[in-house]
Short mmCIF file of C-alpha atoms in Angstrom, two decimals:
data_model
loop_
_atom_site.label_atom_id
_atom_site.label_comp_id
_atom_site.label_asym_id
_atom_site.label_seq_id
_atom_site.Cartn_x
_atom_site.Cartn_y
_atom_site.Cartn_z
CA UNK A 1 0.00 0.00 0.00
CA UNK A 2 1.29 3.43 -0.92
CA UNK A 3 0.94 6.47 1.37
CA UNK A 4 -0.46 9.55 -0.39
CA UNK A 5 0.03 13.14 0.75
CA UNK A 6 -1.98 16.09 -0.57
CA UNK A 7 0.26 18.79 -2.01
CA UNK A 8 -0.36 22.01 -3.92
CA UNK A 9 1.91 23.68 -6.45
CA UNK A 10 1.67 26.79 -8.60
CA UNK A 11 2.68 27.73 -12.12
CA UNK A 12 3.32 31.36 -11.18
CA UNK A 13 3.56 34.06 -13.84
CA UNK A 14 4.28 37.78 -13.84
CA UNK A 15 4.27 40.28 -16.66
CA UNK A 16 7.43 42.37 -16.75
CA UNK A 17 8.73 44.85 -19.33
CA UNK A 18 10.14 42.06 -21.50
CA UNK A 19 6.97 39.94 -21.35
CA UNK A 20 5.61 37.08 -19.28
CA UNK A 21 7.95 35.18 -16.98
CA UNK A 22 7.57 32.00 -14.92
CA UNK A 23 8.55 32.11 -11.24
CA UNK A 24 10.73 29.23 -10.04
CA UNK A 25 12.40 28.37 -6.75
CA UNK A 26 15.67 26.50 -6.23
CA UNK A 27 14.64 23.40 -4.29
CA UNK A 28 17.09 22.99 -1.40
CA UNK A 29 17.07 19.19 -1.24
CA UNK A 30 16.59 18.29 -4.90
CA UNK A 31 19.02 20.90 -6.24
CA UNK A 32 16.92 21.97 -9.20
CA UNK A 33 14.44 24.64 -10.22
CA UNK A 34 10.80 23.91 -9.42
CA UNK A 35 7.47 25.68 -9.29
CA UNK A 36 6.56 26.76 -5.73
CA UNK A 37 4.55 24.26 -3.73
CA UNK A 38 4.36 21.93 -0.81
CA UNK A 39 2.20 19.91 1.53
CA UNK A 40 -1.37 20.84 2.41
CA UNK A 41 -1.82 21.44 6.14
CA UNK A 42 -4.74 19.94 8.06
CA UNK A 43 -6.48 23.32 8.48
CA UNK A 44 -6.39 24.51 4.86
CA UNK A 45 -7.76 23.74 1.42
CA UNK A 46 -5.44 22.96 -1.47
CA UNK A 47 -6.00 26.47 -2.87
CA UNK A 48 -5.06 28.02 0.49
CA UNK A 49 -1.95 25.82 0.62
CA UNK A 50 -0.97 26.92 -2.90
CA UNK A 51 -1.08 30.60 -1.94
CA UNK A 52 0.66 30.01 1.40
CA UNK A 53 3.48 28.07 -0.28
CA UNK A 54 3.99 30.83 -2.88
CA UNK A 55 4.26 33.46 -0.15
CA UNK A 56 6.59 31.36 2.02
CA UNK A 57 8.87 30.15 -0.76
CA UNK A 58 9.07 33.30 -2.92
CA UNK A 59 8.25 36.19 -0.60
CA UNK A 60 5.65 37.43 -3.09
CA UNK A 61 2.36 38.98 -2.05
CA UNK A 62 -0.59 39.90 -4.28
CA UNK A 63 -0.77 36.54 -6.05
CA UNK A 64 -4.09 35.53 -7.57
CA UNK A 65 -5.08 32.05 -8.66
CA UNK A 66 -6.54 31.90 -12.16
CA UNK A 67 -9.85 30.10 -12.31
CA UNK A 68 -10.00 26.96 -14.37
CA UNK A 69 -13.08 26.89 -16.61
CA UNK A 70 -15.77 25.13 -14.59
CA UNK A 71 -19.54 25.26 -14.38
CA UNK A 72 -20.99 27.78 -11.95
CA UNK A 73 -22.87 26.63 -8.88
CA UNK A 74 -26.61 27.31 -8.96
CA UNK A 75 -27.94 30.43 -7.24
CA UNK A 76 -28.65 29.75 -3.60
CA UNK A 77 -26.10 26.94 -3.26
CA UNK A 78 -25.34 27.02 0.48
CA UNK A 79 -21.61 26.17 0.54
CA UNK A 80 -18.48 28.19 -0.22
CA UNK A 81 -16.79 27.25 -3.48
CA UNK A 82 -13.09 26.36 -3.28
CA UNK A 83 -10.92 27.36 -6.23
CA UNK A 84 -10.28 24.14 -8.16
CA UNK A 85 -6.82 23.24 -9.44
CA UNK A 86 -6.05 23.06 -13.14
CA UNK A 87 -4.70 19.54 -12.73
CA UNK A 88 -4.41 16.88 -10.05
CA UNK A 89 -1.54 14.46 -10.62
CA UNK A 90 0.05 11.61 -8.70
CA UNK A 91 3.83 11.89 -8.39
CA UNK A 92 6.10 9.22 -6.95
CA UNK A 93 8.57 10.87 -4.57
CA UNK A 94 11.51 9.62 -2.51
CA UNK A 95 11.59 9.83 1.28
CA UNK A 96 11.46 13.43 2.51
CA UNK A 97 11.01 15.40 5.71
CA UNK A 98 7.35 14.33 5.87
CA UNK A 99 7.81 10.57 5.47
CA UNK A 100 10.94 8.40 5.75
CA UNK A 101 9.96 6.13 2.85
CA UNK A 102 9.01 6.67 -0.79
CA UNK A 103 5.41 7.82 -1.18
CA UNK A 104 3.01 9.59 -3.54
CA UNK A 105 2.21 13.30 -3.73
CA UNK A 106 -1.33 13.90 -4.86
CA UNK A 107 -0.44 17.29 -6.34
CA UNK A 108 -3.08 19.94 -6.96
CA UNK A 109 -1.56 22.19 -9.62
CA UNK A 110 -2.71 25.78 -9.96
CA UNK A 111 -1.96 28.64 -12.36
CA UNK A 112 -1.48 32.09 -10.82
CA UNK A 113 -0.39 35.61 -11.62
CA UNK A 114 1.71 37.80 -9.33
CA UNK A 115 0.67 41.44 -9.46
CA UNK A 116 4.17 42.49 -8.35
CA UNK A 117 7.35 40.72 -9.48
CA UNK A 118 9.43 41.87 -6.50
CA UNK A 119 9.17 39.92 -3.24
CA UNK A 120 7.58 41.87 -0.38
CA UNK A 121 9.25 39.75 2.31
CA UNK A 122 12.19 37.37 2.62
CA UNK A 123 11.83 34.16 0.61
CA UNK A 124 12.48 30.71 2.06
CA UNK A 125 14.27 29.64 -1.15
CA UNK A 126 16.27 31.34 -3.88
CA UNK A 127 13.69 32.58 -6.38
CA UNK A 128 13.80 33.96 -9.92
CA UNK A 129 11.76 34.77 -13.01
CA UNK A 130 12.40 32.97 -16.31
CA UNK A 131 11.20 33.63 -19.86
CA UNK A 132 9.76 30.98 -22.17
CA UNK A 133 12.93 31.20 -24.29
CA UNK A 134 14.94 29.92 -21.30
CA UNK A 135 12.78 26.83 -20.66
CA UNK A 136 14.90 24.40 -22.73
CA UNK A 137 18.10 25.23 -20.82
CA UNK A 138 16.63 25.14 -17.31
CA UNK A 139 17.13 22.19 -15.02
CA UNK A 140 13.42 21.45 -14.57
CA UNK A 141 11.41 18.24 -14.51
CA UNK A 142 10.21 17.50 -18.04
CA UNK A 143 6.55 17.49 -16.99
CA UNK A 144 6.98 21.02 -15.63
CA UNK A 145 8.60 22.16 -18.89
CA UNK A 146 5.77 20.64 -20.90
CA UNK A 147 2.98 22.38 -18.96
CA UNK A 148 4.94 25.66 -18.72
CA UNK A 149 5.41 25.71 -22.50
CA UNK A 150 1.67 25.40 -23.11
CA UNK A 151 0.84 27.92 -20.39
CA UNK A 152 3.29 30.46 -21.87
CA UNK A 153 1.36 30.15 -25.17
CA UNK A 154 -1.86 31.39 -23.57
CA UNK A 155 -1.00 33.10 -20.26
CA UNK A 156 -1.77 36.58 -21.55
CA UNK A 157 -5.31 35.58 -22.53
CA UNK A 158 -5.80 33.56 -19.32
CA UNK A 159 -4.62 36.43 -17.13
CA UNK A 160 -6.84 38.93 -18.94
CA UNK A 161 -9.87 36.64 -18.70
CA UNK A 162 -10.24 36.51 -22.48
CA UNK A 163 -10.55 32.74 -22.58
CA UNK A 164 -13.55 30.99 -21.15
CA UNK A 165 -14.98 27.50 -21.26
CA UNK A 166 -13.70 25.38 -24.13
CA UNK A 167 -11.58 28.21 -25.59
CA UNK A 168 -9.35 28.18 -22.50
CA UNK A 169 -8.73 24.48 -22.98
CA UNK A 170 -7.78 24.64 -26.68
CA UNK A 171 -4.02 25.17 -26.13
CA UNK A 172 -3.95 22.05 -23.94
CA UNK A 173 -6.02 20.00 -26.35
CA UNK A 174 -3.68 21.00 -29.18
CA UNK A 175 -0.64 20.03 -27.08
CA UNK A 176 -2.17 16.60 -26.41
CA UNK A 177 -2.65 15.83 -30.10
CA UNK A 178 -0.06 13.44 -31.60
#
């Protein structure tokens, strides 16, 4: 039986003078660039964990999660809606500070935009912004590169709210085609 831990991570973008950039941290234990993220605490939703991890790891404030196209709840629905992730994936991981044996991260992956590119407080990890042109040379997991490449192709429209419903999913559908 495999132990599964809920995690949340964020494809974080900011628009700077030269265009859109992806925010990445240097992971202290794995020694590579990664999107911010970490374990979900018992008292928070995955969306809350995503925002907390971004603030802790990058020092950025004013980050907003971009809504994934989803049907609206009917008027009068009595419960608060939690921002859904864009993807939920299972990732095999080695032992870490949460568990002394290999386990699975059930990762809730979000897309977000930082209103300000400069950290407002000290970051827990070295952090930087990277353009789409730099993706091939960066020491990133290949799955992160793949999703980042597609997100770079449509982040302007996503951030401006110009894509809704099926139109927001077209870049991903096109990337999935053989």
